[in-house]
Coordinates of C-alpha atoms and ligand atoms in Angstrom, one line a residue:
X984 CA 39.2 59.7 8.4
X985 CA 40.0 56.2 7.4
X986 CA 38.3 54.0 9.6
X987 CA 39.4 51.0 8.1
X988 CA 42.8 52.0 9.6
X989 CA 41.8 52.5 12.5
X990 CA 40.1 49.1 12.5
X991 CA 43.4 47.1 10.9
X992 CA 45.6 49.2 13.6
X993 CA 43.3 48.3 16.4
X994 CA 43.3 45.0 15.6
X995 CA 46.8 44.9 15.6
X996 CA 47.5 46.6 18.9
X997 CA 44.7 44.8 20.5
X998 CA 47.1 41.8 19.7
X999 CA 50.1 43.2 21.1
X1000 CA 48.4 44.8 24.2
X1001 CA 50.2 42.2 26.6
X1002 CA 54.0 42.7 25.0
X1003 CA 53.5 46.5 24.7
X1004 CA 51.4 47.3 27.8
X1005 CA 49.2 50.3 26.4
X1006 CA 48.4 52.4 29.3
X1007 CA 44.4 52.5 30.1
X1008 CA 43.7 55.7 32.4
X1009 CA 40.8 58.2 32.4
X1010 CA 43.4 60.9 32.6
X1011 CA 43.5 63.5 30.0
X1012 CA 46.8 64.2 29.7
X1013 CA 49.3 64.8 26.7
X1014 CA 50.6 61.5 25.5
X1015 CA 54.7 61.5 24.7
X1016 CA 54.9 62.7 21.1
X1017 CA 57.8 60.7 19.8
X1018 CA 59.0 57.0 20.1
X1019 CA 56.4 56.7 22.6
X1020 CA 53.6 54.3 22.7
X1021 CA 50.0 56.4 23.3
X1022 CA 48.3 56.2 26.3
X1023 CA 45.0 54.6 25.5
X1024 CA 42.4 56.5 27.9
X1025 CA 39.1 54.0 27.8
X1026 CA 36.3 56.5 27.4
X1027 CA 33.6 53.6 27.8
X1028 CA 30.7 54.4 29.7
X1029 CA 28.8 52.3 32.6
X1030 CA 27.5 49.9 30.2
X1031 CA 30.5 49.1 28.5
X1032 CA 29.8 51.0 25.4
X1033 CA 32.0 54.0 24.3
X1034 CA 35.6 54.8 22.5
X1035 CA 39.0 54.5 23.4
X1036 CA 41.2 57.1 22.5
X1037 CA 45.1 58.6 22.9
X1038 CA 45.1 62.3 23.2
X1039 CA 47.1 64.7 20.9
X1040 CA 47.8 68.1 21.9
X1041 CA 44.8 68.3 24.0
X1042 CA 42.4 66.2 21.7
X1043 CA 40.9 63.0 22.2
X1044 CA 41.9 60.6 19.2
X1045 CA 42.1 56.8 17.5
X1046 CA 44.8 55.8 19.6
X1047 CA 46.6 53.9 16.4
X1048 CA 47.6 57.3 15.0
X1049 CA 50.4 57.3 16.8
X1050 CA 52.5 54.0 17.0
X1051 CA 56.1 54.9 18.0
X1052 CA 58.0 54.1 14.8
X1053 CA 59.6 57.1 13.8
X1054 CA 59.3 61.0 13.8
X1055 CA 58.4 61.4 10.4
X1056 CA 55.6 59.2 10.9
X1057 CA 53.6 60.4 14.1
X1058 CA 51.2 63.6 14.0
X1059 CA 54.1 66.0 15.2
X1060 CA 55.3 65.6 11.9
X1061 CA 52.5 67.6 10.3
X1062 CA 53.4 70.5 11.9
X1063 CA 56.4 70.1 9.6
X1064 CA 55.1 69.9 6.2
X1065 CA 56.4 72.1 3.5
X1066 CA 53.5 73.8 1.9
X1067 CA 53.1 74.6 -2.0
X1068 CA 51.2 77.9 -2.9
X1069 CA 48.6 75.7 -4.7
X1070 CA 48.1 72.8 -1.7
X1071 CA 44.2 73.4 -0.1
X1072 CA 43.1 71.8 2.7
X1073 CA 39.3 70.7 3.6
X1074 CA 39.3 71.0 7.2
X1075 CA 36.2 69.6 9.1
X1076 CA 34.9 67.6 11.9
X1077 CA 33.8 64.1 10.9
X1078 CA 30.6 63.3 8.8
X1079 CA 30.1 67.2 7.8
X1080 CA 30.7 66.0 4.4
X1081 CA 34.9 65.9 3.7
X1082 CA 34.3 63.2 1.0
X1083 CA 31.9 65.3 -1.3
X1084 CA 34.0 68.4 -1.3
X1085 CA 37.0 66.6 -1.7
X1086 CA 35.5 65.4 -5.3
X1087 CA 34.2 68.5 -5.9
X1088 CA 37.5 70.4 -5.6
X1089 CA 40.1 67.5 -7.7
X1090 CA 37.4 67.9 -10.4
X1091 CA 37.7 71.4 -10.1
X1092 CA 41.2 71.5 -10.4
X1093 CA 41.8 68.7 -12.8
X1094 CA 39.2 70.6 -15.2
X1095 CA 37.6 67.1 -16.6
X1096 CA 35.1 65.3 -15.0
X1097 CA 36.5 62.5 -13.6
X1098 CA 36.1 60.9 -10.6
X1099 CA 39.6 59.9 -8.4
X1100 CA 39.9 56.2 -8.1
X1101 CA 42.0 57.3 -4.7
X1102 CA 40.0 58.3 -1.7
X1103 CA 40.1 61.1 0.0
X1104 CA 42.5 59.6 2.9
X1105 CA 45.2 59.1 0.8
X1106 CA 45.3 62.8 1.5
X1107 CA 44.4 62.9 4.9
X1108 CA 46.9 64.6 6.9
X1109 CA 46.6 62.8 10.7
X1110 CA 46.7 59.2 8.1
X1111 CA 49.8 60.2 6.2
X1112 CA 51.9 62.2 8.1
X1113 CA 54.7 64.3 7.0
X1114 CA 56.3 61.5 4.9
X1115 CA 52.9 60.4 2.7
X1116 CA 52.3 64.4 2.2
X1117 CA 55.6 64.9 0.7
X1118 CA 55.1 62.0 -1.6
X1119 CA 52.3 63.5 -3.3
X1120 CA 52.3 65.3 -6.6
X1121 CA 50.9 68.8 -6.5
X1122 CA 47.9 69.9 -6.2
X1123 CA 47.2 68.9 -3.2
X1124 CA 43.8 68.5 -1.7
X1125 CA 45.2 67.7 1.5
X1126 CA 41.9 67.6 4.1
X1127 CA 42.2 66.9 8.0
X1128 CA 40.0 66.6 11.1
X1129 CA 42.5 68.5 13.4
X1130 CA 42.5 71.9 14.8
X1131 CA 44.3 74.8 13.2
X1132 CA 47.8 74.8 15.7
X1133 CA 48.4 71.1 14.8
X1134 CA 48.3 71.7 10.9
X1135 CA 51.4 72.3 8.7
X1136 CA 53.2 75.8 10.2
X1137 CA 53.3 77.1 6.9
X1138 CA 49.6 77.2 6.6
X1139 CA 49.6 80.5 8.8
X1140 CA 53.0 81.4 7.5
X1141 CA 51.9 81.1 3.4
X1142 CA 48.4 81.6 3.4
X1143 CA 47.2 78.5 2.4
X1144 CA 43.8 78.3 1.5
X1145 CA 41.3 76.0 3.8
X1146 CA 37.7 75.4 2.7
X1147 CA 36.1 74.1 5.8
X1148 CA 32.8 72.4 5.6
X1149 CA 29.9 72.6 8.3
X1150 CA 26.3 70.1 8.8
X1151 CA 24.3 71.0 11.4
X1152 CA 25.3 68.6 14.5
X1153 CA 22.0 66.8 14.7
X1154 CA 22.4 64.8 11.3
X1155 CA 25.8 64.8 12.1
X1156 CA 25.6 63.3 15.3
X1157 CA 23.3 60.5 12.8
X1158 CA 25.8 60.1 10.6
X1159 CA 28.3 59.6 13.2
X1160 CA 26.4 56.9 15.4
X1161 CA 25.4 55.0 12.1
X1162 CA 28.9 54.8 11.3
X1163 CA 30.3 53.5 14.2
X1164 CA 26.9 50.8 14.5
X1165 CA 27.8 49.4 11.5
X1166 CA 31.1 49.0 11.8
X1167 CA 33.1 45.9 12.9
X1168 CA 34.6 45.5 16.1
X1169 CA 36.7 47.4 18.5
X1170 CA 35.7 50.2 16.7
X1171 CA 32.4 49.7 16.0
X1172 CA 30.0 51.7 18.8
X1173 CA 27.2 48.7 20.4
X1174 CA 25.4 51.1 23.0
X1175 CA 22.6 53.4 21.2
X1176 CA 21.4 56.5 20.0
X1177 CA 20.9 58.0 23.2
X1178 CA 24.4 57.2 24.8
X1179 CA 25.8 57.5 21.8
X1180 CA 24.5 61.3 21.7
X1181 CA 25.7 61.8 25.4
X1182 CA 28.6 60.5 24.0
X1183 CA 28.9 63.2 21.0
X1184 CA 27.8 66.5 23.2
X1185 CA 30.4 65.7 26.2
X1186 CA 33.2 65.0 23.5
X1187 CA 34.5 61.4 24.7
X1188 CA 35.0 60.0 21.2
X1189 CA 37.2 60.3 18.4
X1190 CA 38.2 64.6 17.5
X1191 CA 36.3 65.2 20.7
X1192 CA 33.2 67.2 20.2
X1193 CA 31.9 69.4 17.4
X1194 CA 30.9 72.6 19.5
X1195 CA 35.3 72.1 20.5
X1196 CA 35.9 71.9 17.6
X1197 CA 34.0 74.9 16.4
X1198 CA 34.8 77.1 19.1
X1199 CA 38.6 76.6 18.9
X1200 CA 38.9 77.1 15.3
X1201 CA 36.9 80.5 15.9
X1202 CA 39.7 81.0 18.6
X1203 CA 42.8 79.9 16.3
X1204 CA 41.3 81.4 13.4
X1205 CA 40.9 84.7 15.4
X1206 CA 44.3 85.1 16.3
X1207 CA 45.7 84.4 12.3
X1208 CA 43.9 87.0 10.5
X1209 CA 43.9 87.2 7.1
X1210 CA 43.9 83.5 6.8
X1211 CA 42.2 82.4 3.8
X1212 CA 38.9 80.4 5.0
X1213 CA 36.0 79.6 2.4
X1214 CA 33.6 78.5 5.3
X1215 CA 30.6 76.5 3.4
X1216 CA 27.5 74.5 5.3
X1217 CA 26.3 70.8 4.1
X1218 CA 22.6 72.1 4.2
X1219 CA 23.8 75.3 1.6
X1220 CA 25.6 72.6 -1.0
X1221 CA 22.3 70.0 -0.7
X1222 CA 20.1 73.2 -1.3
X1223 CA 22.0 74.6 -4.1
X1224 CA 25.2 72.5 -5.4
X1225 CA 25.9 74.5 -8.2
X1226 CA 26.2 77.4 -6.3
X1227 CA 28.5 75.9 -3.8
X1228 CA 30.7 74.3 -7.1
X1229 CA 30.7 78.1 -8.1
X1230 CA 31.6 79.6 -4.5
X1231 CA 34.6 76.8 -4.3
X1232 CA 35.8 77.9 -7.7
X1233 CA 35.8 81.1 -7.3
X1234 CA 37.7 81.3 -3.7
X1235 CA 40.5 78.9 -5.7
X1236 CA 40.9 81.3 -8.5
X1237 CA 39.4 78.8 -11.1
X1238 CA 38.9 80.1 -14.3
X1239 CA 36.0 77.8 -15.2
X1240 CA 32.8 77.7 -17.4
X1241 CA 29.2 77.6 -16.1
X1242 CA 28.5 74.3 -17.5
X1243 CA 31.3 72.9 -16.1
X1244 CA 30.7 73.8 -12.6
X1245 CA 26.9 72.4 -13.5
X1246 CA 28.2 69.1 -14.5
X1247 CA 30.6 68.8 -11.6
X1248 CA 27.4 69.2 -9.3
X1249 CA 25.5 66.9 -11.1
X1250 CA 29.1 64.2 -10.8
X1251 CA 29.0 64.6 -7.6
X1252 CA 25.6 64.1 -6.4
X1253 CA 25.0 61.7 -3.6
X1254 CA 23.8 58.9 -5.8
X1255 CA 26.3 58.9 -8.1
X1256 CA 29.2 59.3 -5.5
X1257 CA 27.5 56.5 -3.6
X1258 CA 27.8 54.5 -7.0
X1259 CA 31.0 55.7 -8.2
X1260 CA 32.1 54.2 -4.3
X1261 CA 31.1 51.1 -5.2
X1262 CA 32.2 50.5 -9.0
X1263 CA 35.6 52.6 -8.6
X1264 CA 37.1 53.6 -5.8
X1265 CA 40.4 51.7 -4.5
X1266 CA 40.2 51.2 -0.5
X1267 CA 43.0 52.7 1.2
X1268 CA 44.0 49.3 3.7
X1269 CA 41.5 46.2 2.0
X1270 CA 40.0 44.5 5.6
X1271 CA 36.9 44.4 6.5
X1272 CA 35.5 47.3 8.1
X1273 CA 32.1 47.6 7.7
X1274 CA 29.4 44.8 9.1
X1275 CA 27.6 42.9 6.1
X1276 CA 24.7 44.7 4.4
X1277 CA 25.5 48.3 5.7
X1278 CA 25.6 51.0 3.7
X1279 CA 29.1 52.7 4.5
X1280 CA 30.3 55.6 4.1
X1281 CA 27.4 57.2 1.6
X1282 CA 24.3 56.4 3.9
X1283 CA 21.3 58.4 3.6
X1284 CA 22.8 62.0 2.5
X1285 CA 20.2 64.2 3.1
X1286 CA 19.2 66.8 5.7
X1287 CA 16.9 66.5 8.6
X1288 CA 17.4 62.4 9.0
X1289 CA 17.9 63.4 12.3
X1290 CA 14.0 63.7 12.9
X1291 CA 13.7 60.2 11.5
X1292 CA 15.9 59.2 14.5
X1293 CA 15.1 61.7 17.8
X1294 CA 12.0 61.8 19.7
X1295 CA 10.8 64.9 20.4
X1296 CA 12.7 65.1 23.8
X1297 CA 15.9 63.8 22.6
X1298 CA 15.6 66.9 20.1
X1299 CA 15.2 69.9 22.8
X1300 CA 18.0 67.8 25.5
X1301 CA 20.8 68.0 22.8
X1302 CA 19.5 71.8 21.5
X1303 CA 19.9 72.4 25.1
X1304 CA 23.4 71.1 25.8
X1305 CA 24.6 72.3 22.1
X1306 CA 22.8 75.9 22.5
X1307 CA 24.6 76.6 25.6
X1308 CA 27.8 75.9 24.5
X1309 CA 27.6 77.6 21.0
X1310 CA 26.1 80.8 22.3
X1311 CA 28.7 83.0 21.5
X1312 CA 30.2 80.4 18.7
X1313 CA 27.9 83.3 16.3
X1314 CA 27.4 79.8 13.9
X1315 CA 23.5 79.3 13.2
X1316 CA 23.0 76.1 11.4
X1317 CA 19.9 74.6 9.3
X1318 CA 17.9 71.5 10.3
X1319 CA 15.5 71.2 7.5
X1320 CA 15.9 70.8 4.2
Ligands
A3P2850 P1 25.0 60.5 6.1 O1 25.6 59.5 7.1 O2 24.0 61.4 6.8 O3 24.4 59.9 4.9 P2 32.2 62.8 5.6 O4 32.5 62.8 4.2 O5 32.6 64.0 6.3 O6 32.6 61.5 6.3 O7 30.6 62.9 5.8 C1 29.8 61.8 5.5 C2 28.4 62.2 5.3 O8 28.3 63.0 4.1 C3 27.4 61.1 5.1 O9 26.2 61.5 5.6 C4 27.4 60.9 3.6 O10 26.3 60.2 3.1 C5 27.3 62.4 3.2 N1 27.7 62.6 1.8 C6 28.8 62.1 1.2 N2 28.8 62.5 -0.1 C7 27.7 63.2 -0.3 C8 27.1 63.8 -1.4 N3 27.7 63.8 -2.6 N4 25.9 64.5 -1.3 C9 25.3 64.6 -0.1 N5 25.8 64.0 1.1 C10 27.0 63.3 0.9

């Protein structure tokens, strides 16, 4: 998602709090969908440190996604999007690795090796609504961290292929806390790792939590069958990316050459995304959003950073909590690389 909207919006509504009188409650309810400021639930723990988020349709997100203007711009509006045969969507919970197969797939499809000077949230449906979808040219790599009932209708009703990405939820759960640590205030996270982690498991942040995630889009999946889902793993793409460039073309009907998919692997390496970052890309909102000297959004990269960050007990507590509630998810994941 784009954090540095969230970031601008907070910093708006944090502004405006008096005048608009955002509603703080530890209720989890359904927020008003139209014309209606969110209900900001703080989900802050005993020390102060934590997220505060509206809900959507059951799940717990940045409350600026939804600011009241009109019903073309608020997350109902998705639901609405007309769907071309060609659009994809990369569905996945945060830091599973959206932004490497979103430049995997547009250099797929534009058949040259290029690298977008757009980031991926340009396409990102909760960021653009109904309105930016429709005002961009096909095809579409739309991508989205919401569940499956809250995407466009015509994503069941056409078909539409979604290529969803999985990381094991120890790095992720990295990823995720480094992100918010380095980030600027209100959305930056100051407690650490080990609330942060309680944080992650029990779901009181942002897309609430992964196994939720996971579970329900087994459950929503379950009852559209024949949905077209190319489900891929961050640890398979690390291990072999050329087979993963391969698998991608081949589920989007890509008539391309082996040495093409080879170089879009090598393009879209880790180090050369991280560069490519830095010397090209075009920020989506220009504020500041991360603190000075951090690393952003291409950070380390790699699998099993997680052991560089848990102590031994930390490790078995979460395999505990996570094991429990993925038992019947049938999802096995890799923590090494
Ligand atoms: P780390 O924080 O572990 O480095 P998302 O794109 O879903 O926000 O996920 C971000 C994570 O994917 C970050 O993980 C980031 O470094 C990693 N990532 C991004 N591009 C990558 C690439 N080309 N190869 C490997 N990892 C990549």
């Amino acid at each position: 998602m784009s954090w540095e909207i969230l970031v601008t919006c907070l910093l708006i509504s944090s502004e405006f709090i008096p005048d608009i009188g955002l509603r703080h409650t530890t209720a989890m309810t359904t927020d008003q969908l139209t014309g209606q400021l969110p209900i900001v639930h703080d989900l802050r723990n005993s020390k102060g440190h934590g997220f505060q988020c509206m809900v959507f349709d059951g799940l717990y997100m940045p409350p600026f996604l939804m600011t009241g203007e009109t019903a073309e711009k608020t997350l109902e509006s998705i639901r609405d999007i007309e769907l071309n045969d060609d659009d994809v969507i990369i569905c996945a919970y945060p830091k599973c690795g959206t932004h490497w197969v979103w430049e995997v797939v547009e250099m797929l499809r534009s058949g040259v090796i290029e690298y977008r000077k757009q980031v991926k949230d340009t396409q990102e449906l909760e960021l653009i609504y109904k309105e930016g979808a429709d005002a961009l040219s096909a095809p579409r790599t739309l991508n989205t961290h919401l569940y499956l009932r809250m995407l466009p209708k015509q994503v069941v009703e056409k078909k539409i292929k979604c290529i969803q990405i999985m990381r094991n939820p120890k790095d992720a759960c990295v990823s995720m806390f480094s992100q918010f640590r380095d980030t600027i205030a209100p959305v930056g996270f100051e407690g650490d790792l080990a609330e942060f982690t309680e944080i992650y498991l029990s779901g009181q942040t942002y897309f609430g939590s992964y196994s939720d995630y996971l579970l329900t889009w087994k459950a929503e999946l379950a009852r559209s069958p024949g949905q077209p889902v190319l489900k891929l793993f961050y640890e398979d793409m690390k291990r072999d990316p050329l087979k993963t460039v391969k698998d991608i073309a081949g589920f989007l009907d890509l008539a391309v050459t082996d040495q093409f998919c080879e170089d879009i692997a090598h393009s879209c390496s880790f180090k050369k995304m991280k560069q490519v970052d830095k010397d090209l890309k075009e920020q989506f909102i220009k504020k500041k959003f991360w603190k000075e000297g951090s690393a952003g959004y291409y950070r380390k990269g790699e699998v099993g950073d997680w052991k560089n960050w848990f102590t031994v007990a930390e490790s078995e507590k979460f395999d505990r909590i996570w094991n429990d509630k993925m038992k019947d998810s049938g999802v096995t994941f890799t923590y090494s690389p």
